[in-house]
mmCIF file with all atom_site columns, C-alpha atoms in Angstrom:
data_model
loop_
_atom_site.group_PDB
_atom_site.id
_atom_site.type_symbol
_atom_site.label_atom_id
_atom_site.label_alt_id
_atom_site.label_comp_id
_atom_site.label_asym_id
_atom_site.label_entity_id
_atom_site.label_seq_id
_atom_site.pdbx_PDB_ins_code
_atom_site.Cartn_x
_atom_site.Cartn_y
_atom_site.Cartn_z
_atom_site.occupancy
_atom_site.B_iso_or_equiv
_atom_site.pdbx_formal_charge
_atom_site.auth_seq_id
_atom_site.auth_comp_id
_atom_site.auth_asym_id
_atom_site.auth_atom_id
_atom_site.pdbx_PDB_model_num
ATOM 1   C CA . UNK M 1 1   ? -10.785 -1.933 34.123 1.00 97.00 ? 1   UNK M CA 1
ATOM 2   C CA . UNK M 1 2   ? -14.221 -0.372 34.746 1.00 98.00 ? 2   UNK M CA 1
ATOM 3   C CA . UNK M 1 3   ? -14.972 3.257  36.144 1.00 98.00 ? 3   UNK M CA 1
ATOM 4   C CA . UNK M 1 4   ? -18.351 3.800  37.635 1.00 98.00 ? 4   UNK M CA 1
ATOM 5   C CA . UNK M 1 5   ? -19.205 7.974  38.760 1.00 98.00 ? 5   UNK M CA 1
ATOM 6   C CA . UNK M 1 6   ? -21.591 9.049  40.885 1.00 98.00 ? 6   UNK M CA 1
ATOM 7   C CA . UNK M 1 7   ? -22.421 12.043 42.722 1.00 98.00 ? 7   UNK M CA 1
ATOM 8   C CA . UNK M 1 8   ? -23.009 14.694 40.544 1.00 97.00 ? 8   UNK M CA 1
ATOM 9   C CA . UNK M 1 9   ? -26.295 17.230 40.740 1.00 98.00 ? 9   UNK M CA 1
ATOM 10  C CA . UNK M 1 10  ? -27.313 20.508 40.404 1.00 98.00 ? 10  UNK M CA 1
ATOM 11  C CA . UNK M 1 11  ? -26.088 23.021 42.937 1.00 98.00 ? 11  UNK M CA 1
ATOM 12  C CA . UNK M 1 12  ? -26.199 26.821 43.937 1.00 98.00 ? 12  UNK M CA 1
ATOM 13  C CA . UNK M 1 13  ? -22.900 28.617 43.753 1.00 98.00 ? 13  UNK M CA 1
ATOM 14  C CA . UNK M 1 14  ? -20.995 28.290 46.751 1.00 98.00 ? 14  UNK M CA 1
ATOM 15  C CA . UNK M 1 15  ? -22.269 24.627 47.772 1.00 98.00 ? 15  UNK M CA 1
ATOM 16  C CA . UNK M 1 16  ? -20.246 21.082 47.393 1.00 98.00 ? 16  UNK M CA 1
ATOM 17  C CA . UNK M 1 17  ? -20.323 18.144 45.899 1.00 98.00 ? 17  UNK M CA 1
ATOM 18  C CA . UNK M 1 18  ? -18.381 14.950 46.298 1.00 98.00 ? 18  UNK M CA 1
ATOM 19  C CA . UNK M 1 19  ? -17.990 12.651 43.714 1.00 98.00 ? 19  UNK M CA 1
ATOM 20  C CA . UNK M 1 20  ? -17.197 8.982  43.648 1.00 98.00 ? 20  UNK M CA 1
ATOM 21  C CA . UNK M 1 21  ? -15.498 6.606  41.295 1.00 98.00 ? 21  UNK M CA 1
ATOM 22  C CA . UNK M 1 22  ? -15.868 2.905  41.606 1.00 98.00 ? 22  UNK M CA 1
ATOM 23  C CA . UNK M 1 23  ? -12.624 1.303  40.071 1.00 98.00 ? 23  UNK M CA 1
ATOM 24  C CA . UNK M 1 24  ? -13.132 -2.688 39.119 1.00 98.00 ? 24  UNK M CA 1
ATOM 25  C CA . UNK M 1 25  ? -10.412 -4.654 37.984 1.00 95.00 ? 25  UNK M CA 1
ATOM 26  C CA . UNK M 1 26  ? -7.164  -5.498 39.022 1.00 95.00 ? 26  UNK M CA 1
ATOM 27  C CA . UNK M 1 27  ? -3.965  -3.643 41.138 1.00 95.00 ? 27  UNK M CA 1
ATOM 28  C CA . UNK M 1 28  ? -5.860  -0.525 41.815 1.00 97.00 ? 28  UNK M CA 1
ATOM 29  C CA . UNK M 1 29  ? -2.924  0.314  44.673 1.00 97.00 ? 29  UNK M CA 1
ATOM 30  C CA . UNK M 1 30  ? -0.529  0.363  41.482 1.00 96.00 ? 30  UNK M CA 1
ATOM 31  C CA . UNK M 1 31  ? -3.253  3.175  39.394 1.00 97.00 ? 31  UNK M CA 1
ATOM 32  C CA . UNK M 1 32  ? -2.781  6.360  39.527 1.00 97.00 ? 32  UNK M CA 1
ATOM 33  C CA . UNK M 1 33  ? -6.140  8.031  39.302 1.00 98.00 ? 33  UNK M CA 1
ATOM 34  C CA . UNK M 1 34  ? -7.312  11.278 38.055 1.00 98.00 ? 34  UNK M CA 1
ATOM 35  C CA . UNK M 1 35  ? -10.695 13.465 37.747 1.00 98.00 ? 35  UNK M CA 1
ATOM 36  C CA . UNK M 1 36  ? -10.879 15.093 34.172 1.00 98.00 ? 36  UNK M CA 1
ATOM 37  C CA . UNK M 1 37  ? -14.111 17.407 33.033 1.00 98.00 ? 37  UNK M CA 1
ATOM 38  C CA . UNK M 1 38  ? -15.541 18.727 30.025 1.00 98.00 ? 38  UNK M CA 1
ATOM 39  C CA . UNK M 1 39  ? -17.427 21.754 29.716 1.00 96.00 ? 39  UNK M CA 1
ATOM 40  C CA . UNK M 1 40  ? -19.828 22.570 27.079 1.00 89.00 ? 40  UNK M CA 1
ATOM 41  C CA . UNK M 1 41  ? -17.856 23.718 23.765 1.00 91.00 ? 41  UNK M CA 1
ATOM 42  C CA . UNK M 1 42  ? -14.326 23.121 25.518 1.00 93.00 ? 42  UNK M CA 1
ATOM 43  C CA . UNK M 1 43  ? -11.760 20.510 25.637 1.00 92.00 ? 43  UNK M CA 1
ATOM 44  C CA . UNK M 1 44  ? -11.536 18.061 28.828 1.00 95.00 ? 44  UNK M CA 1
ATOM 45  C CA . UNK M 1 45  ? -9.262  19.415 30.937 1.00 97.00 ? 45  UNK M CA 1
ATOM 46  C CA . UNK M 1 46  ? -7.511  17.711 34.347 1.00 98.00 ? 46  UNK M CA 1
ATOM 47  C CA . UNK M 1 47  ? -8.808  18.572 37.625 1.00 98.00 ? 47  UNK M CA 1
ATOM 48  C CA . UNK M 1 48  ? -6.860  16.262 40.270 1.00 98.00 ? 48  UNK M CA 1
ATOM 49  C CA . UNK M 1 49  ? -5.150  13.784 40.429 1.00 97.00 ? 49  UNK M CA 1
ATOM 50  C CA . UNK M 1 50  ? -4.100  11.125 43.010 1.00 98.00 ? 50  UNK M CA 1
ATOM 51  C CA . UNK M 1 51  ? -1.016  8.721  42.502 1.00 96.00 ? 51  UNK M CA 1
ATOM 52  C CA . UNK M 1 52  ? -0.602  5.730  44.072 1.00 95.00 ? 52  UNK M CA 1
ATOM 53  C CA . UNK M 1 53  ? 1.381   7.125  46.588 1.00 91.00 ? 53  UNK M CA 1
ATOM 54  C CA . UNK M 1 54  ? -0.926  9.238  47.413 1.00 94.00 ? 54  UNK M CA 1
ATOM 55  C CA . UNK M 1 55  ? 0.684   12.512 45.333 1.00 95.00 ? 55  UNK M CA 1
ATOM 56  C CA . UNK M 1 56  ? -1.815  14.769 44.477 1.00 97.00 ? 56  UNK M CA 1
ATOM 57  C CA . UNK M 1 57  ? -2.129  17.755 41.729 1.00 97.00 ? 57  UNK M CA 1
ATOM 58  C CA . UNK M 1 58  ? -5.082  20.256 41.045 1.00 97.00 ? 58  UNK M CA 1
ATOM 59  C CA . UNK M 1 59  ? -5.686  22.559 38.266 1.00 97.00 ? 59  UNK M CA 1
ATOM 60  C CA . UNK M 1 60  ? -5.024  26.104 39.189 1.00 97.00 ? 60  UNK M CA 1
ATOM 61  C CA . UNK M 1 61  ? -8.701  26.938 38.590 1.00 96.00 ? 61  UNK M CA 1
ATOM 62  C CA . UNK M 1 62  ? -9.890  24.183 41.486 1.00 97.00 ? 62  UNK M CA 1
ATOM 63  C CA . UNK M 1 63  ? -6.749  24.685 43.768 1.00 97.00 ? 63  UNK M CA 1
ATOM 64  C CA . UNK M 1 64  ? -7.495  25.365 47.215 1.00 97.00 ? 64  UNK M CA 1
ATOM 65  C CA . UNK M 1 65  ? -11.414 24.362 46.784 1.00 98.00 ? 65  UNK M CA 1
ATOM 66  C CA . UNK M 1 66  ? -11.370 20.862 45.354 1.00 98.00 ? 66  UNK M CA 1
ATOM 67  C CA . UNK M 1 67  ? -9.968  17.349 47.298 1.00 98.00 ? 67  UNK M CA 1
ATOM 68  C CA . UNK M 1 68  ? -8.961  14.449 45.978 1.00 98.00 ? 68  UNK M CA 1
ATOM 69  C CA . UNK M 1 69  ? -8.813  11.301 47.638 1.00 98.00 ? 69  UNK M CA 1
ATOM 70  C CA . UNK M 1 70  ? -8.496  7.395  47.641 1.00 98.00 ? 70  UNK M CA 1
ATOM 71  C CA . UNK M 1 71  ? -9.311  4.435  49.305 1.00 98.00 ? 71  UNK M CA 1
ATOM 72  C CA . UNK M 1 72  ? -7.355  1.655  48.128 1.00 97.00 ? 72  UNK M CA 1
ATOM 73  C CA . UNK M 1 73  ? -8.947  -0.609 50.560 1.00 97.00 ? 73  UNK M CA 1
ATOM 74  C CA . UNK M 1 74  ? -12.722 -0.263 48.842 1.00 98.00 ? 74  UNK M CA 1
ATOM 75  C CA . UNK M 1 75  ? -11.211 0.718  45.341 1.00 98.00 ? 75  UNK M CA 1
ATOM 76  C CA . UNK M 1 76  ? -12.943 4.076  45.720 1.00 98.00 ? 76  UNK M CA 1
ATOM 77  C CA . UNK M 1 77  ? -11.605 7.490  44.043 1.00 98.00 ? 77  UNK M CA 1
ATOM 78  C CA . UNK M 1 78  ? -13.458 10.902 45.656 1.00 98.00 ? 78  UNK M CA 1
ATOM 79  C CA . UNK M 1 79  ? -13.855 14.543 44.412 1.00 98.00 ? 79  UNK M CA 1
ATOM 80  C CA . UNK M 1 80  ? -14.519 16.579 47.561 1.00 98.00 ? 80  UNK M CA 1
ATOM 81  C CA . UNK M 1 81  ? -15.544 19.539 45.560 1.00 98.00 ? 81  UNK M CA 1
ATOM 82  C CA . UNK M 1 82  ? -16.487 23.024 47.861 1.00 98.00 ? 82  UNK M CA 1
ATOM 83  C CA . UNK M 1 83  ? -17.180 26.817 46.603 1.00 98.00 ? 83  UNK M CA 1
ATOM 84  C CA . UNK M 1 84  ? -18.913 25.330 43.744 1.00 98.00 ? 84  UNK M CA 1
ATOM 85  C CA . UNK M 1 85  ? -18.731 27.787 40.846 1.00 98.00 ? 85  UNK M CA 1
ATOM 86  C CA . UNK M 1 86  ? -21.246 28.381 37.498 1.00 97.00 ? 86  UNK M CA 1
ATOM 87  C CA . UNK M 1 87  ? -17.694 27.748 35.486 1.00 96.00 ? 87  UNK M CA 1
ATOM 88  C CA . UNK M 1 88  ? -17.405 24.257 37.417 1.00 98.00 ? 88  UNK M CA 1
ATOM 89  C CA . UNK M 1 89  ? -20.510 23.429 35.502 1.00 98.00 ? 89  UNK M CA 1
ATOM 90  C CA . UNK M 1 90  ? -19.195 20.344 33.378 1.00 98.00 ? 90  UNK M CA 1
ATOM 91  C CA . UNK M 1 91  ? -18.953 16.458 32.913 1.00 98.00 ? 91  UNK M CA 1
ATOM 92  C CA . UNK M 1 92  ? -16.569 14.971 35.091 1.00 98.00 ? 92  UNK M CA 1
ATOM 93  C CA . UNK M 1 93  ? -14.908 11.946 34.458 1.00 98.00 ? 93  UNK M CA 1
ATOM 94  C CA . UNK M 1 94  ? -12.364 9.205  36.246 1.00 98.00 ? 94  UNK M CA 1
ATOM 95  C CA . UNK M 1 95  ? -9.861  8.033  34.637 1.00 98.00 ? 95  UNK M CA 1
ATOM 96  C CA . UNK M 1 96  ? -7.198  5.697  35.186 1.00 98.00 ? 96  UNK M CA 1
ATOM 97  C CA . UNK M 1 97  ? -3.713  5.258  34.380 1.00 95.00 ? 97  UNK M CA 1
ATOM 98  C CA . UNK M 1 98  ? -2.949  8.706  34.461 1.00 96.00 ? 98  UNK M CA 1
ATOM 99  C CA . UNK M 1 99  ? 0.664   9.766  34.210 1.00 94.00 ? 99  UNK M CA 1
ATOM 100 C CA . UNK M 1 100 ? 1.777   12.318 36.923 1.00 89.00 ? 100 UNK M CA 1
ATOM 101 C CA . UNK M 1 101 ? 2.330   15.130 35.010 1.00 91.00 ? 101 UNK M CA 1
ATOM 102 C CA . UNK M 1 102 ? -1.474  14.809 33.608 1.00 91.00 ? 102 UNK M CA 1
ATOM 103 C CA . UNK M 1 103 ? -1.555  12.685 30.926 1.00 95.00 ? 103 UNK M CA 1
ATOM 104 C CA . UNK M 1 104 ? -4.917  10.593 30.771 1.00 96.00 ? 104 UNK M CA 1
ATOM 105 C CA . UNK M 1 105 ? -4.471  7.354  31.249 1.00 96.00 ? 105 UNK M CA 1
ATOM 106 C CA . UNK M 1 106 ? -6.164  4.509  29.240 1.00 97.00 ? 106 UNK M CA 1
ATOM 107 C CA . UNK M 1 107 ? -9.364  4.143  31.166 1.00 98.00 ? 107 UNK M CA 1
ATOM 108 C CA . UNK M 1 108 ? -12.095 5.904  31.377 1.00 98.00 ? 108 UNK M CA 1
ATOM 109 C CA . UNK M 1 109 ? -15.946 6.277  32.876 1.00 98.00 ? 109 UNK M CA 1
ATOM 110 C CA . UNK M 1 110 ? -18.721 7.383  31.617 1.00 97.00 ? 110 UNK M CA 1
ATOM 111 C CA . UNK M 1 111 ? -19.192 10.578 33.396 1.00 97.00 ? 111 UNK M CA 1
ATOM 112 C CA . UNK M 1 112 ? -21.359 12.345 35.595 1.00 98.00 ? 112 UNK M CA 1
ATOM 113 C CA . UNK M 1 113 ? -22.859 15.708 35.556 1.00 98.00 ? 113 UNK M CA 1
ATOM 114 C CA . UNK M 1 114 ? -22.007 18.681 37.805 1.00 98.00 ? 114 UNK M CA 1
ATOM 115 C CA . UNK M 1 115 ? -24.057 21.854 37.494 1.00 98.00 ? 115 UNK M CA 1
ATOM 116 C CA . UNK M 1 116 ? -23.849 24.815 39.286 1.00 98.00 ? 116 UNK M CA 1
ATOM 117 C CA . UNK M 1 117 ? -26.015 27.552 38.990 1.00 97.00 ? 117 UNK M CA 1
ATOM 118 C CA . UNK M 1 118 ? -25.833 31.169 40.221 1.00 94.00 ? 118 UNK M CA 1
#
């Protein structure tokens, strides 16, 4: 399995971003997918994830402002990310394999940077 990211940038509090992840390898319709980040001097921490049923779960610190979604068809993950914040400002990585209740999974891309400033 290979994760590709794209999409991140620098933004002004209060825009969006969407992010991408580009899964290759086999049964991506059996993978439950997740977006993790890491912010400077802090641990990675889950942001959303999206089972293969389509189940989703956010952190309480993106609820309400961040989407998660799939395409199963193009083997696509997406971050729909709105009301950008200066604490959103980290390294966001895919990952797959994720266990519903959060766990990371196995599999893992190389990241892409989101900063927000104020």
């Amino acid at each position: 399995v290979q994760l590709v990211e794209s999409g991140g940038g620098l933004v002004q509090a209060g825009g969006s971003l969407r992010l991408s992840c580009a899964f290759s390898g086999p049964n991506f319709r059996l993978t439950d997918m997740a977006w993790f980040r890491a912010a400077p001097g802090k641990q990675r921490e889950l942001v959303a994830l999206i089972g293969r049923g389509d189940t989703t779960r956010y952190s309480d610190s993106v609820k309400g402002r961040v989407a998660v979604s799939r395409d199963n068809a193009e083997k696509m993950v997406y971050l729909q990310m709105d009301s950008l914040r200066p604490e959103d400002t980290a390294v966001y990585y895919c990952n797959a394999g994720v266990s519903l209740i959060g766990r990371a999974g196995p599999h893992w891309g190389q990241g892409t940077q989101v900063t927000v400033s104020s």
